[in-house]
mmCIF file as Biopython writes it, N, C-alpha, C and O atoms, coordinates in Angstrom:
data_model
#
loop_
_atom_site.group_PDB
_atom_site.id
_atom_site.type_symbol
_atom_site.label_atom_id
_atom_site.label_alt_id
_atom_site.label_comp_id
_atom_site.label_asym_id
_atom_site.label_entity_id
_atom_site.label_seq_id
_atom_site.pdbx_PDB_ins_code
_atom_site.Cartn_x
_atom_site.Cartn_y
_atom_site.Cartn_z
_atom_site.occupancy
_atom_site.B_iso_or_equiv
_atom_site.auth_seq_id
_atom_site.auth_asym_id
_atom_site.pdbx_PDB_model_num
ATOM 1   N N  . MET A ? 1  ? 5.287   -11.976 -24.913 1.0 0.0 1  A 1 
ATOM 2   C CA . MET A ? 1  ? 5.013   -11.781 -23.508 1.0 0.0 1  A 1 
ATOM 3   C C  . MET A ? 1  ? 4.737   -10.309 -23.244 1.0 0.0 1  A 1 
ATOM 4   O O  . MET A ? 1  ? 5.561   -9.446  -23.547 1.0 0.0 1  A 1 
ATOM 5   N N  . ALA A ? 2  ? 3.599   -10.039 -22.688 1.0 0.0 2  A 1 
ATOM 6   C CA . ALA A ? 2  ? 3.203   -8.668  -22.397 1.0 0.0 2  A 1 
ATOM 7   C C  . ALA A ? 2  ? 3.407   -8.376  -20.926 1.0 0.0 2  A 1 
ATOM 8   O O  . ALA A ? 2  ? 2.757   -8.997  -20.085 1.0 0.0 2  A 1 
ATOM 9   N N  . GLY A ? 3  ? 4.287   -7.450  -20.590 1.0 0.0 3  A 1 
ATOM 10  C CA . GLY A ? 3  ? 4.486   -7.072  -19.202 1.0 0.0 3  A 1 
ATOM 11  C C  . GLY A ? 3  ? 5.157   -8.150  -18.364 1.0 0.0 3  A 1 
ATOM 12  O O  . GLY A ? 3  ? 4.992   -8.168  -17.144 1.0 0.0 3  A 1 
ATOM 13  N N  . GLY A ? 4  ? 5.906   -9.043  -18.988 1.0 0.0 4  A 1 
ATOM 14  C CA . GLY A ? 4  ? 6.598   -10.072 -18.249 1.0 0.0 4  A 1 
ATOM 15  C C  . GLY A ? 4  ? 5.801   -11.353 -18.057 1.0 0.0 4  A 1 
ATOM 16  O O  . GLY A ? 4  ? 6.367   -12.376 -17.672 1.0 0.0 4  A 1 
ATOM 17  N N  . TRP A ? 5  ? 4.512   -11.318 -18.315 1.0 0.0 5  A 1 
ATOM 18  C CA . TRP A ? 5  ? 3.681   -12.519 -18.196 1.0 0.0 5  A 1 
ATOM 19  C C  . TRP A ? 5  ? 3.269   -12.962 -19.586 1.0 0.0 5  A 1 
ATOM 20  O O  . TRP A ? 5  ? 3.099   -12.126 -20.474 1.0 0.0 5  A 1 
ATOM 21  N N  . PRO A ? 6  ? 3.107   -14.263 -19.792 1.0 0.0 6  A 1 
ATOM 22  C CA . PRO A ? 6  ? 2.667   -14.727 -21.120 1.0 0.0 6  A 1 
ATOM 23  C C  . PRO A ? 6  ? 1.222   -14.328 -21.398 1.0 0.0 6  A 1 
ATOM 24  O O  . PRO A ? 6  ? 0.437   -14.101 -20.478 1.0 0.0 6  A 1 
ATOM 25  N N  . ARG A ? 7  ? 0.890   -14.248 -22.673 1.0 0.0 7  A 1 
ATOM 26  C CA . ARG A ? 7  ? -0.489  -13.919 -23.065 1.0 0.0 7  A 1 
ATOM 27  C C  . ARG A ? 7  ? -1.439  -15.028 -22.640 1.0 0.0 7  A 1 
ATOM 28  O O  . ARG A ? 7  ? -1.085  -16.207 -22.619 1.0 0.0 7  A 1 
ATOM 29  N N  . CYS A ? 8  ? -2.631  -14.624 -22.308 1.0 0.0 8  A 1 
ATOM 30  C CA . CYS A ? 8  ? -3.675  -15.585 -21.948 1.0 0.0 8  A 1 
ATOM 31  C C  . CYS A ? 8  ? -4.063  -16.370 -23.204 1.0 0.0 8  A 1 
ATOM 32  O O  . CYS A ? 8  ? -4.380  -15.765 -24.228 1.0 0.0 8  A 1 
ATOM 33  N N  . PRO A ? 9  ? -4.044  -17.706 -23.145 1.0 0.0 9  A 1 
ATOM 34  C CA . PRO A ? 9  ? -4.399  -18.482 -24.329 1.0 0.0 9  A 1 
ATOM 35  C C  . PRO A ? 9  ? -5.890  -18.448 -24.664 1.0 0.0 9  A 1 
ATOM 36  O O  . PRO A ? 9  ? -6.269  -18.721 -25.803 1.0 0.0 9  A 1 
ATOM 37  N N  . SER A ? 10 ? -6.736  -18.121 -23.698 1.0 0.0 10 A 1 
ATOM 38  C CA . SER A ? 10 ? -8.183  -18.101 -23.951 1.0 0.0 10 A 1 
ATOM 39  C C  . SER A ? 10 ? -8.622  -16.883 -24.753 1.0 0.0 10 A 1 
ATOM 40  O O  . SER A ? 10 ? -9.461  -16.995 -25.646 1.0 0.0 10 A 1 
ATOM 41  N N  . CYS A ? 11 ? -8.056  -15.717 -24.436 1.0 0.0 11 A 1 
ATOM 42  C CA . CYS A ? 11 ? -8.471  -14.478 -25.113 1.0 0.0 11 A 1 
ATOM 43  C C  . CYS A ? 11 ? -7.388  -13.920 -26.026 1.0 0.0 11 A 1 
ATOM 44  O O  . CYS A ? 11 ? -7.592  -12.887 -26.664 1.0 0.0 11 A 1 
ATOM 45  N N  . ASN A ? 12 ? -6.243  -14.589 -26.098 1.0 0.0 12 A 1 
ATOM 46  C CA . ASN A ? 12 ? -5.108  -14.165 -26.921 1.0 0.0 12 A 1 
ATOM 47  C C  . ASN A ? 12 ? -4.590  -12.783 -26.530 1.0 0.0 12 A 1 
ATOM 48  O O  . ASN A ? 12 ? -4.119  -12.026 -27.379 1.0 0.0 12 A 1 
ATOM 49  N N  . GLY A ? 13 ? -4.679  -12.464 -25.249 1.0 0.0 13 A 1 
ATOM 50  C CA . GLY A ? 13 ? -4.122  -11.210 -24.756 1.0 0.0 13 A 1 
ATOM 51  C C  . GLY A ? 13 ? -5.050  -10.012 -24.803 1.0 0.0 13 A 1 
ATOM 52  O O  . GLY A ? 13 ? -4.641  -8.919  -24.411 1.0 0.0 13 A 1 
ATOM 53  N N  . THR A ? 14 ? -6.284  -10.170 -25.267 1.0 0.0 14 A 1 
ATOM 54  C CA . THR A ? 14 ? -7.201  -9.036  -25.365 1.0 0.0 14 A 1 
ATOM 55  C C  . THR A ? 14 ? -7.935  -8.762  -24.059 1.0 0.0 14 A 1 
ATOM 56  O O  . THR A ? 14 ? -8.349  -7.631  -23.804 1.0 0.0 14 A 1 
ATOM 57  N N  . GLY A ? 15 ? -8.099  -9.791  -23.230 1.0 0.0 15 A 1 
ATOM 58  C CA . GLY A ? 15 ? -8.822  -9.630  -21.972 1.0 0.0 15 A 1 
ATOM 59  C C  . GLY A ? 15 ? -10.324 -9.784  -22.113 1.0 0.0 15 A 1 
ATOM 60  O O  . GLY A ? 15 ? -11.049 -9.714  -21.120 1.0 0.0 15 A 1 
ATOM 61  N N  . ARG A ? 16 ? -10.806 -9.995  -23.339 1.0 0.0 16 A 1 
ATOM 62  C CA . ARG A ? 16 ? -12.237 -10.144 -23.582 1.0 0.0 16 A 1 
ATOM 63  C C  . ARG A ? 16 ? -12.494 -11.348 -24.485 1.0 0.0 16 A 1 
ATOM 64  O O  . ARG A ? 16 ? -11.688 -11.675 -25.356 1.0 0.0 16 A 1 
ATOM 65  N N  . VAL A ? 17 ? -13.627 -11.994 -24.260 1.0 0.0 17 A 1 
ATOM 66  C CA . VAL A ? 17 ? -14.064 -13.124 -25.087 1.0 0.0 17 A 1 
ATOM 67  C C  . VAL A ? 17 ? -15.522 -12.888 -25.491 1.0 0.0 17 A 1 
ATOM 68  O O  . VAL A ? 17 ? -16.221 -12.075 -24.886 1.0 0.0 17 A 1 
ATOM 69  N N  . ALA A ? 18 ? -15.965 -13.604 -26.512 1.0 0.0 18 A 1 
ATOM 70  C CA . ALA A ? 18 ? -17.348 -13.462 -26.968 1.0 0.0 18 A 1 
ATOM 71  C C  . ALA A ? 18 ? -18.310 -13.927 -25.882 1.0 0.0 18 A 1 
ATOM 72  O O  . ALA A ? 18 ? -18.109 -14.973 -25.264 1.0 0.0 18 A 1 
ATOM 73  N N  . CYS A ? 19 ? -19.338 -13.151 -25.661 1.0 0.0 19 A 1 
ATOM 74  C CA . CYS A ? 19 ? -20.342 -13.471 -24.645 1.0 0.0 19 A 1 
ATOM 75  C C  . CYS A ? 19 ? -21.326 -14.485 -25.215 1.0 0.0 19 A 1 
ATOM 76  O O  . CYS A ? 19 ? -21.687 -14.414 -26.390 1.0 0.0 19 A 1 
ATOM 77  N N  . LEU A ? 20 ? -21.754 -15.416 -24.394 1.0 0.0 20 A 1 
ATOM 78  C CA . LEU A ? 20 ? -22.696 -16.436 -24.840 1.0 0.0 20 A 1 
ATOM 79  C C  . LEU A ? 20 ? -24.043 -15.855 -25.229 1.0 0.0 20 A 1 
ATOM 80  O O  . LEU A ? 20 ? -24.735 -16.428 -26.070 1.0 0.0 20 A 1 
ATOM 81  N N  . CYS A ? 21 ? -24.433 -14.734 -24.642 1.0 0.0 21 A 1 
ATOM 82  C CA . CYS A ? 21 ? -25.751 -14.168 -24.959 1.0 0.0 21 A 1 
ATOM 83  C C  . CYS A ? 21 ? -25.837 -13.744 -26.417 1.0 0.0 21 A 1 
ATOM 84  O O  . CYS A ? 21 ? -26.926 -13.744 -26.991 1.0 0.0 21 A 1 
ATOM 85  N N  . SER A ? 22 ? -24.713 -13.382 -27.028 1.0 0.0 22 A 1 
ATOM 86  C CA . SER A ? 22 ? -24.746 -12.947 -28.419 1.0 0.0 22 A 1 
ATOM 87  C C  . SER A ? 22 ? -25.049 -14.109 -29.364 1.0 0.0 22 A 1 
ATOM 88  O O  . SER A ? 22 ? -25.494 -13.886 -30.490 1.0 0.0 22 A 1 
ATOM 89  N N  . ARG A ? 23 ? -24.815 -15.336 -28.924 1.0 0.0 23 A 1 
ATOM 90  C CA . ARG A ? 23 ? -25.112 -16.496 -29.769 1.0 0.0 23 A 1 
ATOM 91  C C  . ARG A ? 23 ? -26.606 -16.767 -29.853 1.0 0.0 23 A 1 
ATOM 92  O O  . ARG A ? 23 ? -27.095 -17.263 -30.868 1.0 0.0 23 A 1 
ATOM 93  N N  . TRP A ? 24 ? -27.335 -16.440 -28.782 1.0 0.0 24 A 1 
ATOM 94  C CA . TRP A ? 24 ? -28.764 -16.708 -28.750 1.0 0.0 24 A 1 
ATOM 95  C C  . TRP A ? 24 ? -29.609 -15.441 -28.843 1.0 0.0 24 A 1 
ATOM 96  O O  . TRP A ? 24 ? -30.836 -15.505 -28.766 1.0 0.0 24 A 1 
ATOM 97  N N  . SER A ? 25 ? -28.973 -14.319 -29.005 1.0 0.0 25 A 1 
ATOM 98  C CA . SER A ? 25 ? -29.686 -13.049 -29.006 1.0 0.0 25 A 1 
ATOM 99  C C  . SER A ? 25 ? -30.477 -12.854 -30.303 1.0 0.0 25 A 1 
ATOM 100 O O  . SER A ? 25 ? -30.067 -13.281 -31.382 1.0 0.0 25 A 1 
ATOM 101 N N  . ASP A ? 26 ? -31.613 -12.199 -30.151 1.0 0.0 26 A 1 
ATOM 102 C CA . ASP A ? 26 ? -32.412 -11.871 -31.325 1.0 0.0 26 A 1 
ATOM 103 C C  . ASP A ? 26 ? -32.489 -10.351 -31.516 1.0 0.0 26 A 1 
ATOM 104 O O  . ASP A ? 26 ? -33.492 -9.817  -31.991 1.0 0.0 26 A 1 
ATOM 105 N N  . GLY A ? 27 ? -31.400 -9.670  -31.131 1.0 0.0 27 A 1 
ATOM 106 C CA . GLY A ? 27 ? -31.341 -8.231  -31.306 1.0 0.0 27 A 1 
ATOM 107 C C  . GLY A ? 27 ? -31.672 -7.439  -30.057 1.0 0.0 27 A 1 
ATOM 108 O O  . GLY A ? 27 ? -31.831 -6.221  -30.138 1.0 0.0 27 A 1 
ATOM 109 N N  . ASP A ? 28 ? -31.783 -8.082  -28.905 1.0 0.0 28 A 1 
ATOM 110 C CA . ASP A ? 28 ? -32.089 -7.354  -27.674 1.0 0.0 28 A 1 
ATOM 111 C C  . ASP A ? 28 ? -30.824 -6.702  -27.104 1.0 0.0 28 A 1 
ATOM 112 O O  . ASP A ? 28 ? -29.789 -6.673  -27.770 1.0 0.0 28 A 1 
ATOM 113 N N  . ILE A ? 29 ? -30.905 -6.187  -25.891 1.0 0.0 29 A 1 
ATOM 114 C CA . ILE A ? 29 ? -29.812 -5.395  -25.328 1.0 0.0 29 A 1 
ATOM 115 C C  . ILE A ? 29 ? -28.679 -6.222  -24.744 1.0 0.0 29 A 1 
ATOM 116 O O  . ILE A ? 29 ? -27.678 -5.644  -24.319 1.0 0.0 29 A 1 
ATOM 117 N N  . GLY A ? 30 ? -28.784 -7.532  -24.701 1.0 0.0 30 A 1 
ATOM 118 C CA . GLY A ? 30 ? -27.709 -8.359  -24.180 1.0 0.0 30 A 1 
ATOM 119 C C  . GLY A ? 30 ? -27.932 -8.721  -22.724 1.0 0.0 30 A 1 
ATOM 120 O O  . GLY A ? 30 ? -29.063 -8.706  -22.237 1.0 0.0 30 A 1 
ATOM 121 N N  . CYS A ? 31 ? -26.864 -9.041  -22.041 1.0 0.0 31 A 1 
ATOM 122 C CA . CYS A ? 31 ? -26.967 -9.481  -20.653 1.0 0.0 31 A 1 
ATOM 123 C C  . CYS A ? 31 ? -26.128 -8.572  -19.746 1.0 0.0 31 A 1 
ATOM 124 O O  . CYS A ? 31 ? -25.522 -7.607  -20.210 1.0 0.0 31 A 1 
ATOM 125 N N  . ARG A ? 32 ? -26.103 -8.891  -18.458 1.0 0.0 32 A 1 
ATOM 126 C CA . ARG A ? 32 ? -25.333 -8.088  -17.505 1.0 0.0 32 A 1 
ATOM 127 C C  . ARG A ? 32 ? -23.833 -8.252  -17.688 1.0 0.0 32 A 1 
ATOM 128 O O  . ARG A ? 32 ? -23.072 -7.329  -17.398 1.0 0.0 32 A 1 
ATOM 129 N N  . SER A ? 33 ? -23.400 -9.405  -18.162 1.0 0.0 33 A 1 
ATOM 130 C CA . SER A ? 33 ? -21.963 -9.644  -18.334 1.0 0.0 33 A 1 
ATOM 131 C C  . SER A ? 33 ? -21.347 -8.775  -19.417 1.0 0.0 33 A 1 
ATOM 132 O O  . SER A ? 33 ? -20.218 -8.305  -19.272 1.0 0.0 33 A 1 
ATOM 133 N N  . CYS A ? 34 ? -22.085 -8.560  -20.504 1.0 0.0 34 A 1 
ATOM 134 C CA . CYS A ? 34 ? -21.517 -7.803  -21.618 1.0 0.0 34 A 1 
ATOM 135 C C  . CYS A ? 34 ? -22.160 -6.439  -21.827 1.0 0.0 34 A 1 
ATOM 136 O O  . CYS A ? 34 ? -21.634 -5.623  -22.584 1.0 0.0 34 A 1 
ATOM 137 N N  . ALA A ? 35 ? -23.269 -6.180  -21.181 1.0 0.0 35 A 1 
ATOM 138 C CA . ALA A ? 35 ? -23.991 -4.906  -21.318 1.0 0.0 35 A 1 
ATOM 139 C C  . ALA A ? 35 ? -24.301 -4.572  -22.773 1.0 0.0 35 A 1 
ATOM 140 O O  . ALA A ? 35 ? -24.289 -3.407  -23.171 1.0 0.0 35 A 1 
ATOM 141 N N  . GLY A ? 36 ? -24.578 -5.615  -23.564 1.0 0.0 36 A 1 
ATOM 142 C CA . GLY A ? 36 ? -24.950 -5.400  -24.952 1.0 0.0 36 A 1 
ATOM 143 C C  . GLY A ? 36 ? -23.798 -5.317  -25.929 1.0 0.0 36 A 1 
ATOM 144 O O  . GLY A ? 36 ? -24.032 -5.201  -27.132 1.0 0.0 36 A 1 
ATOM 145 N N  . SER A ? 37 ? -22.559 -5.372  -25.457 1.0 0.0 37 A 1 
ATOM 146 C CA . SER A ? 37 ? -21.416 -5.266  -26.367 1.0 0.0 37 A 1 
ATOM 147 C C  . SER A ? 37 ? -21.099 -6.573  -27.070 1.0 0.0 37 A 1 
ATOM 148 O O  . SER A ? 37 ? -20.447 -6.569  -28.114 1.0 0.0 37 A 1 
ATOM 149 N N  . GLY A ? 38 ? -21.553 -7.701  -26.512 1.0 0.0 38 A 1 
ATOM 150 C CA . GLY A ? 38 ? -21.251 -9.005  -27.088 1.0 0.0 38 A 1 
ATOM 151 C C  . GLY A ? 38 ? -19.918 -9.569  -26.640 1.0 0.0 38 A 1 
ATOM 152 O O  . GLY A ? 38 ? -19.564 -10.691 -27.001 1.0 0.0 38 A 1 
ATOM 153 N N  . MET A ? 39 ? -19.173 -8.798  -25.854 1.0 0.0 39 A 1 
ATOM 154 C CA . MET A ? 39 ? -17.875 -9.244  -25.342 1.0 0.0 39 A 1 
ATOM 155 C C  . MET A ? 39 ? -17.866 -9.123  -23.821 1.0 0.0 39 A 1 
ATOM 156 O O  . MET A ? 39 ? -18.297 -8.105  -23.280 1.0 0.0 39 A 1 
ATOM 157 N N  . MET A ? 40 ? -17.375 -10.160 -23.123 1.0 0.0 40 A 1 
ATOM 158 C CA . MET A ? 40 ? -17.301 -10.120 -21.670 1.0 0.0 40 A 1 
ATOM 159 C C  . MET A ? 40 ? -15.865 -10.363 -21.235 1.0 0.0 40 A 1 
ATOM 160 O O  . MET A ? 40 ? -15.032 -10.778 -22.040 1.0 0.0 40 A 1 
ATOM 161 N N  . LEU A ? 41 ? -15.574 -10.109 -19.967 1.0 0.0 41 A 1 
ATOM 162 C CA . LEU A ? 41 ? -14.226 -10.325 -19.451 1.0 0.0 41 A 1 
ATOM 163 C C  . LEU A ? 41 ? -13.854 -11.793 -19.553 1.0 0.0 41 A 1 
ATOM 164 O O  . LEU A ? 41 ? -14.689 -12.675 -19.353 1.0 0.0 41 A 1 
ATOM 165 N N  . CYS A ? 42 ? -12.617 -12.038 -19.861 1.0 0.0 42 A 1 
ATOM 166 C CA . CYS A ? 42 ? -12.110 -13.400 -19.968 1.0 0.0 42 A 1 
ATOM 167 C C  . CYS A ? 42 ? -12.065 -14.018 -18.572 1.0 0.0 42 A 1 
ATOM 168 O O  . CYS A ? 42 ? -11.553 -13.400 -17.638 1.0 0.0 42 A 1 
ATOM 169 N N  . ARG A ? 43 ? -12.590 -15.219 -18.424 1.0 0.0 43 A 1 
ATOM 170 C CA . ARG A ? 43 ? -12.588 -15.882 -17.121 1.0 0.0 43 A 1 
ATOM 171 C C  . ARG A ? 43 ? -11.210 -16.423 -16.754 1.0 0.0 43 A 1 
ATOM 172 O O  . ARG A ? 43 ? -10.902 -16.578 -15.572 1.0 0.0 43 A 1 
ATOM 173 N N  . SER A ? 44 ? -10.390 -16.707 -17.743 1.0 0.0 44 A 1 
ATOM 174 C CA . SER A ? 44 ? -9.070  -17.268 -17.464 1.0 0.0 44 A 1 
ATOM 175 C C  . SER A ? 44 ? -8.111  -16.250 -16.875 1.0 0.0 44 A 1 
ATOM 176 O O  . SER A ? 44 ? -7.365  -16.562 -15.946 1.0 0.0 44 A 1 
ATOM 177 N N  . CYS A ? 45 ? -8.125  -15.027 -17.410 1.0 0.0 45 A 1 
ATOM 178 C CA . CYS A ? 45 ? -7.170  -14.014 -16.955 1.0 0.0 45 A 1 
ATOM 179 C C  . CYS A ? 45 ? -7.826  -12.878 -16.185 1.0 0.0 45 A 1 
ATOM 180 O O  . CYS A ? 45 ? -7.130  -12.000 -15.675 1.0 0.0 45 A 1 
ATOM 181 N N  . GLY A ? 46 ? -9.145  -12.877 -16.090 1.0 0.0 46 A 1 
ATOM 182 C CA . GLY A ? 46 ? -9.839  -11.819 -15.362 1.0 0.0 46 A 1 
ATOM 183 C C  . GLY A ? 46 ? -9.853  -10.486 -16.088 1.0 0.0 46 A 1 
ATOM 184 O O  . GLY A ? 46 ? -10.126 -9.451  -15.479 1.0 0.0 46 A 1 
ATOM 185 N N  . GLY A ? 47 ? -9.563  -10.499 -17.383 1.0 0.0 47 A 1 
ATOM 186 C CA . GLY A ? 47 ? -9.565  -9.263  -18.164 1.0 0.0 47 A 1 
ATOM 187 C C  . GLY A ? 47 ? -8.210  -8.604  -18.287 1.0 0.0 47 A 1 
ATOM 188 O O  . GLY A ? 47 ? -8.094  -7.553  -18.918 1.0 0.0 47 A 1 
ATOM 189 N N  . SER A ? 48 ? -7.172  -9.199  -17.696 1.0 0.0 48 A 1 
ATOM 190 C CA . SER A ? 48 ? -5.843  -8.585  -17.768 1.0 0.0 48 A 1 
ATOM 191 C C  . SER A ? 48 ? -5.148  -8.877  -19.090 1.0 0.0 48 A 1 
ATOM 192 O O  . SER A ? 48 ? -4.280  -8.114  -19.515 1.0 0.0 48 A 1 
ATOM 193 N N  . GLY A ? 49 ? -5.518  -9.974  -19.745 1.0 0.0 49 A 1 
ATOM 194 C CA . GLY A ? 49 ? -4.891  -10.324 -21.015 1.0 0.0 49 A 1 
ATOM 195 C C  . GLY A ? 49 ? -3.608  -11.112 -20.864 1.0 0.0 49 A 1 
ATOM 196 O O  . GLY A ? 49 ? -3.028  -11.543 -21.861 1.0 0.0 49 A 1 
ATOM 197 N N  . SER A ? 50 ? -3.157  -11.306 -19.650 1.0 0.0 50 A 1 
ATOM 198 C CA . SER A ? 50 ? -1.926  -12.061 -19.428 1.0 0.0 50 A 1 
ATOM 199 C C  . SER A ? 50 ? -2.182  -13.187 -18.436 1.0 0.0 50 A 1 
ATOM 200 O O  . SER A ? 50 ? -3.132  -13.148 -17.654 1.0 0.0 50 A 1 
ATOM 201 N N  . GLY A ? 51 ? -1.333  -14.163 -18.486 1.0 0.0 51 A 1 
ATOM 202 C CA . GLY A ? 51 ? -1.439  -15.269 -17.543 1.0 0.0 51 A 1 
ATOM 203 C C  . GLY A ? 51 ? -1.163  -14.790 -16.136 1.0 0.0 51 A 1 
ATOM 204 O O  . GLY A ? 51 ? -0.350  -13.889 -15.928 1.0 0.0 51 A 1 
ATOM 205 N N  . ARG A ? 52 ? -1.831  -15.386 -15.174 1.0 0.0 52 A 1 
ATOM 206 C CA . ARG A ? 52 ? -1.634  -15.007 -13.783 1.0 0.0 52 A 1 
ATOM 207 C C  . ARG A ? 52 ? -1.037  -16.180 -13.024 1.0 0.0 52 A 1 
ATOM 208 O O  . ARG A ? 52 ? -1.488  -17.313 -13.191 1.0 0.0 52 A 1 
ATOM 209 N N  . PRO A ? 53 ? -0.042  -15.935 -12.203 1.0 0.0 53 A 1 
ATOM 210 C CA . PRO A ? 53 ? 0.482   -17.027 -11.388 1.0 0.0 53 A 1 
ATOM 211 C C  . PRO A ? 53 ? -0.531  -17.413 -10.312 1.0 0.0 53 A 1 
ATOM 212 O O  . PRO A ? 53 ? -1.194  -16.551 -9.735  1.0 0.0 53 A 1 
ATOM 213 N N  . LEU A ? 54 ? -0.641  -18.677 -10.056 1.0 0.0 54 A 1 
ATOM 214 C CA . LEU A ? 54 ? -1.557  -19.164 -9.033  1.0 0.0 54 A 1 
ATOM 215 C C  . LEU A ? 54 ? -0.811  -19.351 -7.722  1.0 0.0 54 A 1 
ATOM 216 O O  . LEU A ? 54 ? 0.203   -20.049 -7.687  1.0 0.0 54 A 1 
ATOM 217 N N  . PRO A ? 55 ? -1.292  -18.745 -6.649  1.0 0.0 55 A 1 
ATOM 218 C CA . PRO A ? 55 ? -0.613  -18.943 -5.363  1.0 0.0 55 A 1 
ATOM 219 C C  . PRO A ? 55 ? -0.948  -20.330 -4.815  1.0 0.0 55 A 1 
ATOM 220 O O  . PRO A ? 55 ? -2.116  -20.682 -4.648  1.0 0.0 55 A 1 
ATOM 221 N N  . ILE A ? 56 ? 0.089   -21.101 -4.541  1.0 0.0 56 A 1 
ATOM 222 C CA . ILE A ? 56 ? -0.115  -22.424 -3.965  1.0 0.0 56 A 1 
ATOM 223 C C  . ILE A ? 56 ? 0.835   -22.619 -2.796  1.0 0.0 56 A 1 
ATOM 224 O O  . ILE A ? 56 ? 1.864   -21.950 -2.697  1.0 0.0 56 A 1 
ATOM 225 N N  . GLN A ? 57 ? 0.483   -23.528 -1.925  1.0 0.0 57 A 1 
ATOM 226 C CA . GLN A ? 57 ? 1.368   -23.895 -0.826  1.0 0.0 57 A 1 
ATOM 227 C C  . GLN A ? 57 ? 1.679   -25.379 -0.985  1.0 0.0 57 A 1 
ATOM 228 O O  . GLN A ? 57 ? 0.783   -26.211 -1.129  1.0 0.0 57 A 1 
ATOM 229 N N  . VAL A ? 58 ? 2.953   -25.681 -0.955  1.0 0.0 58 A 1 
ATOM 230 C CA . VAL A ? 58 ? 3.391   -27.071 -1.092  1.0 0.0 58 A 1 
ATOM 231 C C  . VAL A ? 58 ? 3.793   -27.564 0.285   1.0 0.0 58 A 1 
ATOM 232 O O  . VAL A ? 58 ? 4.743   -27.043 0.871   1.0 0.0 58 A 1 
ATOM 233 N N  . PRO A ? 59 ? 3.088   -28.564 0.818   1.0 0.0 59 A 1 
ATOM 234 C CA . PRO A ? 59 ? 3.474   -29.087 2.123   1.0 0.0 59 A 1 
ATOM 235 C C  . PRO A ? 59 ? 4.781   -29.873 2.018   1.0 0.0 59 A 1 
ATOM 236 O O  . PRO A ? 59 ? 4.975   -30.662 1.094   1.0 0.0 59 A 1 
ATOM 237 N N  . MET A ? 60 ? 5.661   -29.645 2.972   1.0 0.0 60 A 1 
ATOM 238 C CA . MET A ? 60 ? 6.963   -30.322 2.957   1.0 0.0 60 A 1 
ATOM 239 C C  . MET A ? 60 ? 7.092   -31.141 4.244   1.0 0.0 60 A 1 
ATOM 240 O O  . MET A ? 60 ? 6.715   -30.690 5.325   1.0 0.0 60 A 1 
ATOM 241 N N  . ARG A ? 61 ? 7.618   -32.318 4.105   1.0 0.0 61 A 1 
ATOM 242 C CA . ARG A ? 61 ? 7.882   -33.159 5.268   1.0 0.0 61 A 1 
ATOM 243 C C  . ARG A ? 61 ? 9.356   -33.067 5.605   1.0 0.0 61 A 1 
ATOM 244 O O  . ARG A ? 61 ? 10.208  -32.941 4.725   1.0 0.0 61 A 1 
ATOM 245 N N  . SER A ? 62 ? 9.632   -33.130 6.873   1.0 0.0 62 A 1 
ATOM 246 C CA . SER A ? 62 ? 11.038  -33.121 7.259   1.0 0.0 62 A 1 
ATOM 247 C C  . SER A ? 62 ? 11.633  -34.496 6.975   1.0 0.0 62 A 1 
ATOM 248 O O  . SER A ? 62 ? 10.914  -35.495 6.954   1.0 0.0 62 A 1 
ATOM 249 N N  . GLY A ? 63 ? 12.925  -34.545 6.759   1.0 0.0 63 A 1 
ATOM 250 C CA . GLY A ? 63 ? 13.604  -35.786 6.439   1.0 0.0 63 A 1 
ATOM 251 C C  . GLY A ? 63 ? 13.705  -36.740 7.619   1.0 0.0 63 A 1 
ATOM 252 O O  . GLY A ? 63 ? 13.973  -37.928 7.437   1.0 0.0 63 A 1 
ATOM 253 N N  . ARG A ? 64 ? 13.495  -36.233 8.819   1.0 0.0 64 A 1 
ATOM 254 C CA . ARG A ? 64 ? 13.594  -37.061 10.024  1.0 0.0 64 A 1 
ATOM 255 C C  . ARG A ? 64 ? 12.240  -37.609 10.419  1.0 0.0 64 A 1 
ATOM 256 O O  . ARG A ? 64 ? 11.236  -36.903 10.333  1.0 0.0 64 A 1 
ATOM 257 N N  . SER A ? 65 ? 12.201  -38.846 10.847  1.0 0.0 65 A 1 
ATOM 258 C CA . SER A ? 65 ? 10.946  -39.382 11.354  1.0 0.0 65 A 1 
ATOM 259 C C  . SER A ? 65 ? 10.982  -39.353 12.879  1.0 0.0 65 A 1 
ATOM 260 O O  . SER A ? 65 ? 12.046  -39.578 13.455  1.0 0.0 65 A 1 
ATOM 261 N N  . PRO A ? 66 ? 9.866   -39.085 13.557  1.0 0.0 66 A 1 
ATOM 262 C CA . PRO A ? 66 ? 9.851   -38.972 15.025  1.0 0.0 66 A 1 
ATOM 263 C C  . PRO A ? 66 ? 10.047  -40.266 15.755  1.0 0.0 66 A 1 
ATOM 264 O O  . PRO A ? 66 ? 10.052  -40.286 16.986  1.0 0.0 66 A 1 
#
């Protein structure tokens, strides 16, 4: 666990994943997502490398009926 949050399972804590453009590239400069590096920010963690808690609201009903 890095910084109290678990590692992102998609990028294994690096914050970056392989860009799809590198799979089809023929040696050009790449795309806007990776700027030619072949690695883009992880979509699961947003580049932080750790899992992020999702804010949710749970509706609760009162125990009494009107």
